[in-house]
Short mmCIF file of C-alpha atoms in Angstrom, two decimals:
data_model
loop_
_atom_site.label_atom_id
_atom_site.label_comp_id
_atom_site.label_asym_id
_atom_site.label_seq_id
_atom_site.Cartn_x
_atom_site.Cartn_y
_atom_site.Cartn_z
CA UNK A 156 54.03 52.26 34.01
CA UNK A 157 53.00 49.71 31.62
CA UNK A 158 52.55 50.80 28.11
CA UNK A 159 49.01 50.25 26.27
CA UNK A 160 48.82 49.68 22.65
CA UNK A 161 46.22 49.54 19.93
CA UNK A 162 45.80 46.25 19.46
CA UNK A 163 42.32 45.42 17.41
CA UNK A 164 41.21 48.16 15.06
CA UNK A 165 37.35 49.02 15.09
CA UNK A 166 36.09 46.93 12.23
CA UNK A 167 38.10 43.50 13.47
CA UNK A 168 35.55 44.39 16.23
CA UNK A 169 32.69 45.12 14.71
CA UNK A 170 33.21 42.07 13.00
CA UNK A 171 33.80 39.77 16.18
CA UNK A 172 30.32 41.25 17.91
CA UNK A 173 28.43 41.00 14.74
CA UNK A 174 29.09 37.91 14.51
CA UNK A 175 28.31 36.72 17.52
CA UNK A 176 25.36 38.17 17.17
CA UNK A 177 24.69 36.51 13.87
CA UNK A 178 25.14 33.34 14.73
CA UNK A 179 22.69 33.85 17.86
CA UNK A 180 20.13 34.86 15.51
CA UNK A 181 20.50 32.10 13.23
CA UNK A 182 20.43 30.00 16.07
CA UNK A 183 17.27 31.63 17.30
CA UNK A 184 15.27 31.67 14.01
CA UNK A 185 16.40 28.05 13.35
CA UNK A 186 14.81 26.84 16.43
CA UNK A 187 11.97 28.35 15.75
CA UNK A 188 11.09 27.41 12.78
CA UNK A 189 8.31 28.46 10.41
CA UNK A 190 8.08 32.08 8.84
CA UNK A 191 11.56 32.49 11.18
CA UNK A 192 13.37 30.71 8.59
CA UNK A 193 13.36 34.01 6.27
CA UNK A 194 15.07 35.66 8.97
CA UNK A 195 17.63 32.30 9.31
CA UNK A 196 18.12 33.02 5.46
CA UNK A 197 19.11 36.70 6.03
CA UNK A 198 21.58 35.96 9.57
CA UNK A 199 23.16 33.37 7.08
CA UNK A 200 23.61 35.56 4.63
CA UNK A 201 24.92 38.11 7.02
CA UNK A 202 27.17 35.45 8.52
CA UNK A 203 28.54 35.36 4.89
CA UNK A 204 29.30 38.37 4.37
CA UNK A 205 31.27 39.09 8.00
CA UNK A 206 33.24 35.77 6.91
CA UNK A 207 33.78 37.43 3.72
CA UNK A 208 34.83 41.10 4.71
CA UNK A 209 37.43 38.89 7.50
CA UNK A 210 38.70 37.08 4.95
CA UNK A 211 39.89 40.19 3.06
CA UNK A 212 40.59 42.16 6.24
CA UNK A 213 42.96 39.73 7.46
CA UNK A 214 45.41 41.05 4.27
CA UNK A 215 44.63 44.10 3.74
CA UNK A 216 43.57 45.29 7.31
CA UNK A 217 45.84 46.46 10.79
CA UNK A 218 49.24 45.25 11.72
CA UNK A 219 47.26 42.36 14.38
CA UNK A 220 44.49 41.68 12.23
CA UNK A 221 46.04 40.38 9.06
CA UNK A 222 46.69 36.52 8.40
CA UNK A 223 50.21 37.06 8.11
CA UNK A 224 51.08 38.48 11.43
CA UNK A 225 49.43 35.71 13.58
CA UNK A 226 49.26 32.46 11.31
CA UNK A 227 52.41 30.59 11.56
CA UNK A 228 53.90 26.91 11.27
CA UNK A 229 53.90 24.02 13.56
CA UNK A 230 57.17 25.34 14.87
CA UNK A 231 55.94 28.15 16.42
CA UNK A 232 53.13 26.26 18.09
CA UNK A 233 55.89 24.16 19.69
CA UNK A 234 57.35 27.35 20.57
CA UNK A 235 54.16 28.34 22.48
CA UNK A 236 54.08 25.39 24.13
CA UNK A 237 57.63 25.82 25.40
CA UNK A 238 56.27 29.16 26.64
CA UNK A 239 58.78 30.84 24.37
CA UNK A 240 56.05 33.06 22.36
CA UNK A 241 56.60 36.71 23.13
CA UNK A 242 54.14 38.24 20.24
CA UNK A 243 50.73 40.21 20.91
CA UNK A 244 46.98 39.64 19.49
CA UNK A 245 46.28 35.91 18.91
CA UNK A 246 48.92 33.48 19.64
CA UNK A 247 50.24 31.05 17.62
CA UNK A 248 47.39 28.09 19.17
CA UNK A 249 44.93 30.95 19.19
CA UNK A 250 45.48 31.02 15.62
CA UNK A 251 44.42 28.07 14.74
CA UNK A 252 41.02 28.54 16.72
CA UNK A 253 39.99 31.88 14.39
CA UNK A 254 41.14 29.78 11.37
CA UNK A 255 39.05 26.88 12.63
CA UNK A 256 36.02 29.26 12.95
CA UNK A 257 36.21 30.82 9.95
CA UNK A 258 37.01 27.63 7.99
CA UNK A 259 33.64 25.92 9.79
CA UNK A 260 31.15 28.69 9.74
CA UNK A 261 31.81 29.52 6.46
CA UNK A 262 31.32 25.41 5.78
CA UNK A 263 27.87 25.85 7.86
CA UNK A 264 26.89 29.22 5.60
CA UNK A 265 27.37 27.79 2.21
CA UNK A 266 25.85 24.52 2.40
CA UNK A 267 23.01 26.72 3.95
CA UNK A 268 22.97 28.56 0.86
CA UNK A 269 21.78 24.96 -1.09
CA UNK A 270 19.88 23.81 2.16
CA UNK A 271 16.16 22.82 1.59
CA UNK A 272 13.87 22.25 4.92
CA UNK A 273 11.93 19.28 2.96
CA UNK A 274 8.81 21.86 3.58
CA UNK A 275 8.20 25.15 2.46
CA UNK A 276 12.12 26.79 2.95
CA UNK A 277 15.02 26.80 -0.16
CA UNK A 278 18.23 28.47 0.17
CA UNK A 279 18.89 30.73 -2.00
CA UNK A 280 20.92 28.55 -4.36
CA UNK A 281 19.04 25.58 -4.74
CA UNK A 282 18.08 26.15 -8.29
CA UNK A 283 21.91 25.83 -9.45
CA UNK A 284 21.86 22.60 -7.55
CA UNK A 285 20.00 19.07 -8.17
CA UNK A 286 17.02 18.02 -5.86
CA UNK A 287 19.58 14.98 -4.55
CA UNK A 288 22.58 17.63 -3.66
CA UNK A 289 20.42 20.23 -1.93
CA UNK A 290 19.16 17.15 0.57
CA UNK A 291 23.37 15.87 1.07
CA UNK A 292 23.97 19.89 1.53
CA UNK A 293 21.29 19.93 3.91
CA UNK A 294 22.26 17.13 5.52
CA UNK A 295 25.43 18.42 6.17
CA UNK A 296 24.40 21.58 7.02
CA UNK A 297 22.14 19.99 10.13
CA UNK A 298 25.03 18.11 11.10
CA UNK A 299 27.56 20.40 11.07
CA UNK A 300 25.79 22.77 13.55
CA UNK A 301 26.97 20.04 16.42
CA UNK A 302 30.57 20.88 15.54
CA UNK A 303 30.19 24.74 15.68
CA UNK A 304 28.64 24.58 18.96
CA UNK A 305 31.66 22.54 20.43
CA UNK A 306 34.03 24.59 18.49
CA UNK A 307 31.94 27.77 19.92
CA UNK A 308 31.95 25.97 23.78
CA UNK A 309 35.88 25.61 23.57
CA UNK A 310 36.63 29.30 22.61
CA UNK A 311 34.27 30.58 25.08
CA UNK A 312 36.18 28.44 27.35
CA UNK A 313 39.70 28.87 25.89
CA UNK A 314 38.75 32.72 27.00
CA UNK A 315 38.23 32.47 30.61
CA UNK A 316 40.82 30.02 30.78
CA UNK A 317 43.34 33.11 29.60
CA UNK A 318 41.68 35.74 31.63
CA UNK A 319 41.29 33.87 35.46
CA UNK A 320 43.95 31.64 35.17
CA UNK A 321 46.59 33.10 32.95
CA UNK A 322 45.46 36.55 33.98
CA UNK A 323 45.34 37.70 30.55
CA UNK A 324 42.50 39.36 29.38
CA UNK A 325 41.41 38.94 26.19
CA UNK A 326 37.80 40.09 26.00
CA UNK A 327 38.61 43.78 27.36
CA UNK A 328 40.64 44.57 24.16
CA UNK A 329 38.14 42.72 21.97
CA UNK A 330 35.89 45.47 23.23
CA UNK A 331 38.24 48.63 24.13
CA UNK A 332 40.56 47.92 21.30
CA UNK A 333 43.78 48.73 23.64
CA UNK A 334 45.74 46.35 25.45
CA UNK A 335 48.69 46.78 27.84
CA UNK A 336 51.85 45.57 27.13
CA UNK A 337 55.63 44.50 28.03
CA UNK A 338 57.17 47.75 26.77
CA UNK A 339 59.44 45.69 24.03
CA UNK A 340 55.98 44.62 22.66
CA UNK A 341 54.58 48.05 22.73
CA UNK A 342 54.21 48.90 18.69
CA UNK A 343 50.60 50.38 17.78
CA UNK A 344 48.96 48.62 15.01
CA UNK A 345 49.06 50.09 11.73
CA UNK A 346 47.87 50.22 8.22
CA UNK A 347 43.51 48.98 7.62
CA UNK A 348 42.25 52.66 6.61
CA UNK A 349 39.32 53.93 5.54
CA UNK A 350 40.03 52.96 1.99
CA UNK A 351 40.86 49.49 2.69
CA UNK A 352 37.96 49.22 4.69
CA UNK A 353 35.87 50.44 1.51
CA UNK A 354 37.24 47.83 -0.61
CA UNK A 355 36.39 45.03 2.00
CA UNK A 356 33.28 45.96 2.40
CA UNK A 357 32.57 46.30 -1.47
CA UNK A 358 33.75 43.10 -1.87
CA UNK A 359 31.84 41.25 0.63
CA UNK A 360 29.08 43.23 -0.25
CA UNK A 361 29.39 41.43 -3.71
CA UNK A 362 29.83 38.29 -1.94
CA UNK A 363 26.29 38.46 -0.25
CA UNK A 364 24.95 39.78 -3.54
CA UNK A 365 25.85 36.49 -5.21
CA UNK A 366 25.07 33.85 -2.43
CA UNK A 367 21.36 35.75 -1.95
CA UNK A 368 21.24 34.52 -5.83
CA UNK A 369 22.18 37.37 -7.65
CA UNK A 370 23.14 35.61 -10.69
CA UNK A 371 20.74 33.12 -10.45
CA UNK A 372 18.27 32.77 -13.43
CA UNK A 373 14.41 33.96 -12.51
CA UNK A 374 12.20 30.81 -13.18
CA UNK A 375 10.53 30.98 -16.27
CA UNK A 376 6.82 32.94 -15.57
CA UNK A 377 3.49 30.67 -15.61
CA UNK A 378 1.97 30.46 -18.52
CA UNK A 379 -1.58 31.83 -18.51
CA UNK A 380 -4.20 29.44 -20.54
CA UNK A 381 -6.74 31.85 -20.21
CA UNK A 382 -8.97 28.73 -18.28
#
C-alpha cells in the first residue's frame, strides 16, 4: 500500500487559493475601471499581505513549506534534470517558479502602491513619492502585468504537464493537503503551529497596515476664508 503524507499544511493553502483569487479580482476590477479601482486598491493590498504572511511562512512554517527545504543551488537543478531528485513538495525547478512568483507579484503590488491612473485613482503611497516617480511606478506597474500573465500561463501549464504526462498530481494535495508517497519519502510535515501562524499573520497584518499608508502624513486641512 502506498503511504500518504501531509504534505502542505492548511495556511500554505489558504494562501495559494487566496491568492489566486486575489489576483483574479485585481484583474477584474482593473479591467473595469472606474469606482472598481477602490476595490483594485484593496485586492492589491490583499495581494500584499498573502506575499507578506508567505514570505514569513516559508521560515517559520511546516517542514515543505519553508524556503529552506525546497530552495537549493544550481546543482541540484542539474540533479533534477538528470532525474536524480528524490525529495517531496516543490522540486528543485519548481522552486524557482514560486520564487519567481513571489519575487514578480510582489514587484506588481508595490509599484501599485505609488501607481496613479492619470485620472481620479492614487495608490496609497503616492504622497511619499514625487509626481514624476508615481508616473515611472505606474508605468511599470502597467507593464509588468504582461509578465505575470506569462509567468501565470506557464505554471498553469507546468501543472498539467506534471499531472497527465508525468502522472503526478500536484493540484490534489494543493487542495487535500496529503499526498502519496514512495515509502522512503514518507515523513509528515512538521513544525508551522498555531503560534507561528499568529506571528505571520501579525506581521503581515502590519505589512498591509503600512502599504494602505499607515504612516503616511494626513494632508494639511483646507483652510476656511470664511468667503
Amino acid at each position: 500500500m502506498t503511504p500518504t503524507i501531509r504534505l502542505w499544511d492548511l495556511p500554505t493553502r489558504l494562501f495559494h487559493w487566496l491568492l489566486v483569487f486575489a489576483v483574479v479580482g485585481a484583474v477584474v476590477t482593473m479591467k473595469l475601471g472606474g469606482s472598481w479601482m477602490a476595490w483594485h486598491e484593496r485586492f492589491g493590498l490583499l495581494v500584499v499581505g498573502l506575499l507578506s504572511f508567505r514570505i514569513v511562512w516559508g521560515i517559520i512554517g511546516s517542514t515543505y513549506a519553508r524556503f529552506g527545504t525546497f530552495v537549493r543551488g544550481p546543482s541540484a537543478i542539474m540533479a533534477y534534470f538528470r532525474g536524480q531528485w528524490r525529495g517531496v513538495g516543490h522540486n528543485p525547478l519548481g522552486a524557482l517558479s514560486v520564487l519567481a512568483l513571489i519575487g514578480l507579484f510582489g514587484f506588481q503590488a508595490a509599484t501599485g502602491l505609488f501607481a496613479n491612473d492619470d485620472i481620479a485613482f492614487d495608490g496609497p503611497l503616492v504622497p511619499l513619492v514625487s509626481s514624476d516617480w508615481s508616473d515611472i511606478l505606474s508605468g511599470w506597474h502597467r507593464e509588468t502585468e504582461w509578465y505575470l500573465y506569462a509567468l501565470a500561463a506557464l505554471h498553469v501549464l507546468a501543472v498539467l504537464f506534471y499531472t497527465y504526462i508525468k502522472k503526478d498530481n500536484l493540484l490534489r494535495p494543493m487542495v487535500t493537503g496529503y499526498k502519496p508517497v514512495k515509502k522512503k519519502q514518507a515523513v509528515d510535515a512538521k513544525g508551522g503551529g498555531w503560534l507561528a501562524f499568529v506571528v505571520a499573520v501579525a506581521i503581515a497584518v502590519g505589512v498591509v497596515w503600512l502599504a494602505n499608508g499607515g504612516l503616511v502624513p494626513p494632508p494639511p486641512p483646507t483652510r476656511d476664508l470664511g468667503w
